[in-house]
Coordinates of N, CA, C and O in Angstrom, one line a residue:
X10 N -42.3 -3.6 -30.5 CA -42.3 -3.0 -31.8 C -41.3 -3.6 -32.7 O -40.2 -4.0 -32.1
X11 N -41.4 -3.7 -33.7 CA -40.7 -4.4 -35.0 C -40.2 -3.4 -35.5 O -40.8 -2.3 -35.6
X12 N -38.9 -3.6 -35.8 CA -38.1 -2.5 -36.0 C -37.3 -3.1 -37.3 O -36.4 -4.0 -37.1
X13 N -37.5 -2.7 -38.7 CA -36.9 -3.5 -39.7 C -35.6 -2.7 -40.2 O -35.5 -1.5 -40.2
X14 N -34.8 -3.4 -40.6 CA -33.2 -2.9 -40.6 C -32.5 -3.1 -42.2 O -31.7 -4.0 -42.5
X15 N -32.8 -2.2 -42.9 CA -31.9 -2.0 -44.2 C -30.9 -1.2 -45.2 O -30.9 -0.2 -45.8
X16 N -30.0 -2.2 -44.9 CA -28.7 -1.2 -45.3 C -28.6 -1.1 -46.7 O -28.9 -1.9 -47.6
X17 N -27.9 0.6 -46.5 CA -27.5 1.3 -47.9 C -26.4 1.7 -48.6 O -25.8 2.2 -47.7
X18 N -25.8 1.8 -49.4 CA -24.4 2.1 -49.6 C -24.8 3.1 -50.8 O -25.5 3.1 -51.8
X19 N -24.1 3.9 -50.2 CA -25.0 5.2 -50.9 C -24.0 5.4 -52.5 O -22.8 5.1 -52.7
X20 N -24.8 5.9 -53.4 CA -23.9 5.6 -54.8 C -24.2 7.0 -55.1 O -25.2 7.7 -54.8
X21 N -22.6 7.4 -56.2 CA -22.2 8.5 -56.4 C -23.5 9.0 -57.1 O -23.8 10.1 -56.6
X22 N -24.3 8.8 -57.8 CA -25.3 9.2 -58.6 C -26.3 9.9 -57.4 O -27.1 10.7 -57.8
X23 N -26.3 9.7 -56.4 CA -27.5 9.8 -55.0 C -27.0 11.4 -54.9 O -27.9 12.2 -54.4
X24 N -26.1 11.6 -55.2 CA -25.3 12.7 -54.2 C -25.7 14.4 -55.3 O -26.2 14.2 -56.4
X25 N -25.5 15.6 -54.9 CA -25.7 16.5 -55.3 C -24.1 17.2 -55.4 O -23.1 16.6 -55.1
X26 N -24.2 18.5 -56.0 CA -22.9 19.0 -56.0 C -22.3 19.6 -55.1 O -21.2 20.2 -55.3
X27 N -23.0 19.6 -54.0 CA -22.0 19.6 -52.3 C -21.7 18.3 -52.0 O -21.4 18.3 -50.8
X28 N -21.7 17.0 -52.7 CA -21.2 15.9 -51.9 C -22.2 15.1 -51.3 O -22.1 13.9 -51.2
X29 N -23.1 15.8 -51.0 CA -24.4 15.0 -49.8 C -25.2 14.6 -50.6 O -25.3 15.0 -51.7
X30 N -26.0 13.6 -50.3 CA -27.1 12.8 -50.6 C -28.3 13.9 -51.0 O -28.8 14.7 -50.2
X31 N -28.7 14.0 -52.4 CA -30.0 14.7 -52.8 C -31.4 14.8 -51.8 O -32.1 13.8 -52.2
X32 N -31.9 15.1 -51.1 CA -33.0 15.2 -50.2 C -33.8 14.2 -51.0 O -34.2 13.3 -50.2
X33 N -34.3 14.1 -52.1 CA -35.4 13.5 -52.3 C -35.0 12.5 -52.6 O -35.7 11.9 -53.5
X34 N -33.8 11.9 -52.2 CA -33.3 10.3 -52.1 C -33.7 9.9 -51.0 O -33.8 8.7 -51.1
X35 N -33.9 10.3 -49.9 CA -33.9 10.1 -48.8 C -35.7 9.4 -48.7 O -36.0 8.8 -47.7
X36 N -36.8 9.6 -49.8 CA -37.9 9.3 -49.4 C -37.7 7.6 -50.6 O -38.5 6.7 -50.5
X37 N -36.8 7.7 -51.3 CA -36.3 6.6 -52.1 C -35.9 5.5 -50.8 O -36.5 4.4 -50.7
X38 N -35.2 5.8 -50.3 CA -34.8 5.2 -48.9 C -36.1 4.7 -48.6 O -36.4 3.5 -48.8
X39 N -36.8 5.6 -48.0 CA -38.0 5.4 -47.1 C -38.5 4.4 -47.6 O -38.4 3.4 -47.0
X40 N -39.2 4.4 -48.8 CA -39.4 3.5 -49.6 C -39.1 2.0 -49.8 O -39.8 1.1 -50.1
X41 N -38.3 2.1 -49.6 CA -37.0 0.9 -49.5 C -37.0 -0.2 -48.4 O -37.0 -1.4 -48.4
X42 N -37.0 0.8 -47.4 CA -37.5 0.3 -46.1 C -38.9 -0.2 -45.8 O -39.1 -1.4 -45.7
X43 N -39.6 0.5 -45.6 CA -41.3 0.4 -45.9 C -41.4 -0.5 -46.7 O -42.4 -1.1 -46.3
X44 N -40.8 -1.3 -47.9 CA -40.9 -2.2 -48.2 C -40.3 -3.7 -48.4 O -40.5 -4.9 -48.8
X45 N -39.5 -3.0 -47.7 CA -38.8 -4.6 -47.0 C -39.4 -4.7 -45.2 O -39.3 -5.8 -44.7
X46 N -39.9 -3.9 -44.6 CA -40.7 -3.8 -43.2 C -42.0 -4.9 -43.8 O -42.4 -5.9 -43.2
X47 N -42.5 -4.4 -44.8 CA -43.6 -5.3 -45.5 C -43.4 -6.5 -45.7 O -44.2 -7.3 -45.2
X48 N -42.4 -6.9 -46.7 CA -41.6 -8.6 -46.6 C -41.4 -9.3 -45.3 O -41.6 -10.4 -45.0
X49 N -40.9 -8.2 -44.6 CA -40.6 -9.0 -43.5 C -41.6 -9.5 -42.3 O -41.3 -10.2 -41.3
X50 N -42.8 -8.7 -42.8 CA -44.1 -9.7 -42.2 C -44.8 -11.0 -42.9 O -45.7 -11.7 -42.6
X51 N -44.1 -10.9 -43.7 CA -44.6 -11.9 -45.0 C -45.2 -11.9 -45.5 O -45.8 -12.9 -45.9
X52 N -45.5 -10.1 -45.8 CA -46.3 -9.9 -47.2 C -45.6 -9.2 -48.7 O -44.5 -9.5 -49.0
X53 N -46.3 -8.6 -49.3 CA -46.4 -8.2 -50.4 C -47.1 -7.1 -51.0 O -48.3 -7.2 -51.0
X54 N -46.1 -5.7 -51.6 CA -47.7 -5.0 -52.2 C -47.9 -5.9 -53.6 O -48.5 -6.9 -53.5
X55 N -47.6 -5.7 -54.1 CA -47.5 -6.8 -55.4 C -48.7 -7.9 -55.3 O -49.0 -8.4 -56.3
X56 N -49.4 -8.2 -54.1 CA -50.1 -8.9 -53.8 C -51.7 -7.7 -53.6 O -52.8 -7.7 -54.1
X57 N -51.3 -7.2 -53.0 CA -52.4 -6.3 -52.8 C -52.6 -5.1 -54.0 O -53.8 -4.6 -54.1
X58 N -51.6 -4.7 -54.7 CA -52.3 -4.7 -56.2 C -52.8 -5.7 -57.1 O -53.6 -5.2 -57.9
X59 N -52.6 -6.5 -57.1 CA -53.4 -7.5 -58.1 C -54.6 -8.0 -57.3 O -55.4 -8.9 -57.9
X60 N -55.0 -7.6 -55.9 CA -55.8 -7.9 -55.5 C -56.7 -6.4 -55.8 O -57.8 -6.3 -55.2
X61 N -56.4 -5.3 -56.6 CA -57.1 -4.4 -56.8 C -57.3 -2.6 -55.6 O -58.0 -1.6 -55.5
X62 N -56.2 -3.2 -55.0 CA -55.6 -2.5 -53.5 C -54.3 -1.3 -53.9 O -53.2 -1.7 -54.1
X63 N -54.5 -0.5 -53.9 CA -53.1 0.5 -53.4 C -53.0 1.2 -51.8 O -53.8 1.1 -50.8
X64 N -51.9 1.9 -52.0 CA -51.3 2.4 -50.6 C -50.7 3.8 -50.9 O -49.5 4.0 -50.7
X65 N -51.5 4.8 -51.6 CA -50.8 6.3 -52.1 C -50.5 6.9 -50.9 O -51.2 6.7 -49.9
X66 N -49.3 7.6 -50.8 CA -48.6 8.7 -49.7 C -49.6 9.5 -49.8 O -49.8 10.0 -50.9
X67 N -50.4 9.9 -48.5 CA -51.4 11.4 -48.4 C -49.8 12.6 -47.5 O -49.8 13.8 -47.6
X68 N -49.1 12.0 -46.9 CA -48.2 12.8 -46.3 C -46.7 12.4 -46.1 O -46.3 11.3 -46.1
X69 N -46.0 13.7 -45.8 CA -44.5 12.8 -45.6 C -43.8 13.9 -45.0 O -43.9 15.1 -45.4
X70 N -43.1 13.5 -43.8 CA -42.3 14.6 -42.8 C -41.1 13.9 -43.2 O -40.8 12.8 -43.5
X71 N -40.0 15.4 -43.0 CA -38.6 14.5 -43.3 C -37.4 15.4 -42.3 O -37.4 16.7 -42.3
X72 N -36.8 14.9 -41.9 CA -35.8 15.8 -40.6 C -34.5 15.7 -40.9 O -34.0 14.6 -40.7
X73 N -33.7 16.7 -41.5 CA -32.5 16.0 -41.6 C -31.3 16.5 -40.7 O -31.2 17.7 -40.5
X74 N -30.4 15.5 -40.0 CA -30.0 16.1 -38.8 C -28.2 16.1 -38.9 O -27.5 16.7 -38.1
X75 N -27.9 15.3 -40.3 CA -26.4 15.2 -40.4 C -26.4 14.4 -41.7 O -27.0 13.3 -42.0
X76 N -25.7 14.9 -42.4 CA -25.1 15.0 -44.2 C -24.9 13.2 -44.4 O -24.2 12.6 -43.6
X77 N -25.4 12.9 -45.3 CA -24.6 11.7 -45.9 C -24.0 11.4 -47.0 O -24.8 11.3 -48.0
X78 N -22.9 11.3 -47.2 CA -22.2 11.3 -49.0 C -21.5 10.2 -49.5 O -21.4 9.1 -48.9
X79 N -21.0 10.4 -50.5 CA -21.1 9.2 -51.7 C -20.2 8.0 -51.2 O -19.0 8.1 -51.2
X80 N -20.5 7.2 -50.9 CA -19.4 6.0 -50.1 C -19.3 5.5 -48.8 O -18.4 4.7 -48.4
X81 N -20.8 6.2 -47.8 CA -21.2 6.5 -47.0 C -22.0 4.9 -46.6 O -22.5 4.2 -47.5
X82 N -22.0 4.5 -45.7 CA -23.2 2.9 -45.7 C -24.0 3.3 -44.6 O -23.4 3.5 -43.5
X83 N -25.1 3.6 -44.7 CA -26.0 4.1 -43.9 C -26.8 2.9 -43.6 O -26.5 2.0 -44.3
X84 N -27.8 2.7 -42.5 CA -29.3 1.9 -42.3 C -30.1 2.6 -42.6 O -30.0 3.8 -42.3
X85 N -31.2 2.1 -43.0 CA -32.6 2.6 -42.9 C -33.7 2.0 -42.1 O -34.4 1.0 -42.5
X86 N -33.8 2.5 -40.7 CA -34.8 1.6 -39.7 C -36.2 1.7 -40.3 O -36.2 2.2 -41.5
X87 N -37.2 1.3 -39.8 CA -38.3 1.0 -40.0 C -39.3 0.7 -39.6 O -39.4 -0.6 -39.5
X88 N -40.5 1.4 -39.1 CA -41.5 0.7 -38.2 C -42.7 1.1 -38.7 O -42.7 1.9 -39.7
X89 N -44.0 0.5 -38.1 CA -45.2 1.4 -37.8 C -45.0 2.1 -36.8 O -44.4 1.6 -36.0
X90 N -45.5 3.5 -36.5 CA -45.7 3.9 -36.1 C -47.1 4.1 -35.6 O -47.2 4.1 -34.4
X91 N -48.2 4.3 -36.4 CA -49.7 4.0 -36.0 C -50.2 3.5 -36.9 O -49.6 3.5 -38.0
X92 N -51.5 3.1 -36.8 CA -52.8 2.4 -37.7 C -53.4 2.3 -37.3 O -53.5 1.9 -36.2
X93 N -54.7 2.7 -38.4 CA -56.0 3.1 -38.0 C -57.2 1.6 -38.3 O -58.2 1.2 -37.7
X94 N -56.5 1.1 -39.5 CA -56.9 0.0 -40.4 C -57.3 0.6 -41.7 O -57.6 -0.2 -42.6
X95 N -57.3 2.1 -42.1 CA -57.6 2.7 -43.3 C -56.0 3.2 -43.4 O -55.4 3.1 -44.5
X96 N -55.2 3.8 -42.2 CA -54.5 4.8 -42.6 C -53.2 4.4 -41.8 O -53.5 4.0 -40.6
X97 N -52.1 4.3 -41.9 CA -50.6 3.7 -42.0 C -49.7 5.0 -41.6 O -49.6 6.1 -42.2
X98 N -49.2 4.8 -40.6 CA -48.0 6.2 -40.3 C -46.5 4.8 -40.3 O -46.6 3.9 -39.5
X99 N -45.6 4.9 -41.2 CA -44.4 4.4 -41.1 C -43.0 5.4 -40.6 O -42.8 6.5 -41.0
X100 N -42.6 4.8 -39.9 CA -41.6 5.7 -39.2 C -40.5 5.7 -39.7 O -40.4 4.7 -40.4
X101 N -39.6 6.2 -39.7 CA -37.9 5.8 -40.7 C -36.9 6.8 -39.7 O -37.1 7.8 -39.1
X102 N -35.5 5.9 -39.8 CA -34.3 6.6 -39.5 C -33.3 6.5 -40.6 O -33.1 5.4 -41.2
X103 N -32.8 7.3 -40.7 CA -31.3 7.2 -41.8 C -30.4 7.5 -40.7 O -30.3 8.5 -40.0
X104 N -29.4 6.0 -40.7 CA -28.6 6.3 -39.6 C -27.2 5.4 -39.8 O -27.1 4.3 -40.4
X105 N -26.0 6.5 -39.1 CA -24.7 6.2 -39.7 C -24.1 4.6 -39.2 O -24.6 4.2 -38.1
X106 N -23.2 4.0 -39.8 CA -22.4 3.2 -39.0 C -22.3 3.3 -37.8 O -22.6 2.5 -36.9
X107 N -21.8 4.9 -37.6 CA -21.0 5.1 -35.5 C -22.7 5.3 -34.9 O -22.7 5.6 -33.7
X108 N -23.9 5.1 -35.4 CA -25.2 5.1 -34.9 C -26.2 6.9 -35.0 O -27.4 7.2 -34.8
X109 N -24.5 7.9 -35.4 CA -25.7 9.1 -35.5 C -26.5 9.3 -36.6 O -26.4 8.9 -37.8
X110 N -27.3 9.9 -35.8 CA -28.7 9.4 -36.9 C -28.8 10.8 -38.1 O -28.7 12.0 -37.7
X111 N -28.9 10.5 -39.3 CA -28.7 11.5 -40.4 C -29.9 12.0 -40.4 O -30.0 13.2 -40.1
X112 N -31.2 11.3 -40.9 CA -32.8 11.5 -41.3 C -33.4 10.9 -40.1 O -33.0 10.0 -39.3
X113 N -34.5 11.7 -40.2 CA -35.4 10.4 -39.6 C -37.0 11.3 -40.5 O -37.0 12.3 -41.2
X114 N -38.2 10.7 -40.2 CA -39.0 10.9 -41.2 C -40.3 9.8 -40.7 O -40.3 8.9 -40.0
X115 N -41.5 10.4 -41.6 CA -42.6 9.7 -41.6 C -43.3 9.6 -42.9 O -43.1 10.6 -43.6
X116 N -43.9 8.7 -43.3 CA -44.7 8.5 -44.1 C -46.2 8.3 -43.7 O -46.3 7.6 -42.7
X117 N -47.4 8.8 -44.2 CA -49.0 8.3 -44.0 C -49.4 7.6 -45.4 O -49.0 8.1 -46.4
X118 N -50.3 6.6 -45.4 CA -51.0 5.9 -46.5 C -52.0 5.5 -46.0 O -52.3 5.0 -45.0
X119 N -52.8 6.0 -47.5 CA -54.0 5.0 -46.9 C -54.7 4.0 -48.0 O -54.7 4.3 -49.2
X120 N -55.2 2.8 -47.7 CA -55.9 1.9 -48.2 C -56.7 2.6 -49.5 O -57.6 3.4 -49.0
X121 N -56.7 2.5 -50.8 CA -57.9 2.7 -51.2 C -58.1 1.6 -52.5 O -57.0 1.3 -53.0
X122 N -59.0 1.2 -52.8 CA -59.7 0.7 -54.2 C -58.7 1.8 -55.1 O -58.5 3.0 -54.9
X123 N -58.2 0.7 -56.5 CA -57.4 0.9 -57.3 C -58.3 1.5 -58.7 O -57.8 1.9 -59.7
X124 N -59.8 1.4 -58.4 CA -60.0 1.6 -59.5 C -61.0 2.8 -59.5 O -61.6 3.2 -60.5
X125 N -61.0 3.1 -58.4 CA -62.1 4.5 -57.8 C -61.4 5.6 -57.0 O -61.7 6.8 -56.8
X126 N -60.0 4.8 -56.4 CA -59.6 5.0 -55.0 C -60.2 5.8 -54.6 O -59.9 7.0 -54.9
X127 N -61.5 5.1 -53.7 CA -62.5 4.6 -52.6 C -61.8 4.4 -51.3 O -61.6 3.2 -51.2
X128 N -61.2 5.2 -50.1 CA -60.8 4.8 -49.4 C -61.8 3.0 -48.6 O -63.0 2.8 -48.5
X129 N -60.7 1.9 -48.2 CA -61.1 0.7 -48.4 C -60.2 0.4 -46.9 O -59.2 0.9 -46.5
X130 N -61.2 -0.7 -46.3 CA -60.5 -1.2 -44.9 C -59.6 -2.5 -45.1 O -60.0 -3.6 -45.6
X131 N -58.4 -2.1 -44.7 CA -57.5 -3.2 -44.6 C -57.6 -4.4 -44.0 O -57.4 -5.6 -44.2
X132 N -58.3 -3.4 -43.1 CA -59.3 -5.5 -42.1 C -60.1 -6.3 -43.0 O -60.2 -7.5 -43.1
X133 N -60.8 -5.1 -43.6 CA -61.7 -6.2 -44.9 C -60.9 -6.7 -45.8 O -60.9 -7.9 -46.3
X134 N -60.2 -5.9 -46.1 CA -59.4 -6.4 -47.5 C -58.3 -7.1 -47.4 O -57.7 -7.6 -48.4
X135 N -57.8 -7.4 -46.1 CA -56.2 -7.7 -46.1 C -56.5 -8.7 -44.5 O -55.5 -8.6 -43.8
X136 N -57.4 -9.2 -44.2 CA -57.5 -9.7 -42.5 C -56.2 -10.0 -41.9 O -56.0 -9.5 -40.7
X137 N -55.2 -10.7 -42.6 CA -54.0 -11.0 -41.9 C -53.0 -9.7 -41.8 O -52.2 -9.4 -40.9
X138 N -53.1 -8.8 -43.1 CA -52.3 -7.7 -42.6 C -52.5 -6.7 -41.3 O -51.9 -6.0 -40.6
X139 N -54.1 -7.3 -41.4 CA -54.7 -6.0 -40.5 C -54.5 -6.3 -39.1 O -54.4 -5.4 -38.2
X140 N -54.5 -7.4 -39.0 CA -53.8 -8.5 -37.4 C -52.2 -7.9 -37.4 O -51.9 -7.0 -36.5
X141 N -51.3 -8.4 -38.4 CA -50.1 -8.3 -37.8 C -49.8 -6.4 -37.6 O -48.9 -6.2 -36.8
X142 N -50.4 -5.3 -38.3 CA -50.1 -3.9 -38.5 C -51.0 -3.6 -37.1 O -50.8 -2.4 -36.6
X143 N -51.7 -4.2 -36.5 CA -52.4 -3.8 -35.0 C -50.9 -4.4 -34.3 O -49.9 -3.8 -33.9
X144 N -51.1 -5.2 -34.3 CA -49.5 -5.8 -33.2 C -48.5 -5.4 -33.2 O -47.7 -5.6 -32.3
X145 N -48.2 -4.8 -34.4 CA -47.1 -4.1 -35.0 C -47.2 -2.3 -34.5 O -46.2 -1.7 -34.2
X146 N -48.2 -1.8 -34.5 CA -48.4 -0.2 -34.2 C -49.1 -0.8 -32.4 O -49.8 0.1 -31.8
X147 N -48.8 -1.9 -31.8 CA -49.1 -2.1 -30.5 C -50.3 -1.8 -29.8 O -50.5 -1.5 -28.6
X148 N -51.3 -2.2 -31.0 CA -53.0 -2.2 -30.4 C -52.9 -3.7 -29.9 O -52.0 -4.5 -30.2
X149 N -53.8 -3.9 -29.4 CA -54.5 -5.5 -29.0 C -55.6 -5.9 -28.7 O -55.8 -7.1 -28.5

């Protein structure tokens, strides 16, 4: 499993008026991640929008297990977790320097046509994504 690794240094603007990181930075993160996990197969959404393709969130779980605040350098891990070839589960951790883990979290997406969204198969539309996101969520 491919496990993509992106560090954060968290900026005072991120934070709420207890100090901690605003909750819905935390899917900003995810984000972040998910799409450097994407580069780092050597693709692009940027590519698959102009190819007439999006990837909308139908879902998102989020756990939070320990505070992070302004000055803080966290990671953001990154995986698949499953794939259908229509539908995408990405997995995420927010995790400290000493390794304890702050977030952890999921995302679901699914493939659709940008101009109907038409749920649409990634194997059709994307063959090489659809190769490396099976090997990647550990089908064969």
């Amino acid at each position: 499993m491919k496990i993509d690794v992106k560090d954060i240094q968290v900026r005072y603007q991120e934070t709420d008026m207890m100090g901690v990181v605003y909750h819905a930075n935390y899917l900003v993160w995810f984000e972040i991640g998910r799409t450097s996990l994407i580069e780092s197969f050597g693709f692009d959404y940027k590519d698959m929008e102009d190819a007439g393709v999006v990837s909308p969130v139908t879902d998102v779980q989020v756990s939070f297990r320990s505070p992070v605040r302004y000055g803080d350098k966290v990671a953001v891990k990154t995986w698949i977790q499953a794939y259908t070839g229509v539908k995408t589960t990405y997995a995420y951790e927010v995790v400290h320097e000493d390794g304890t883990v702050a977030v952890t979290g999921t995302s679901d997406h699914v493939i659709v046509r940008k101009e109907d969204f038409r749920p649409t198969s990634l194997r059709k539309a994307f063959p090489a994504w659809h190769a490396v996101y099976k090997e990647a969520a550990g089908q064969h």
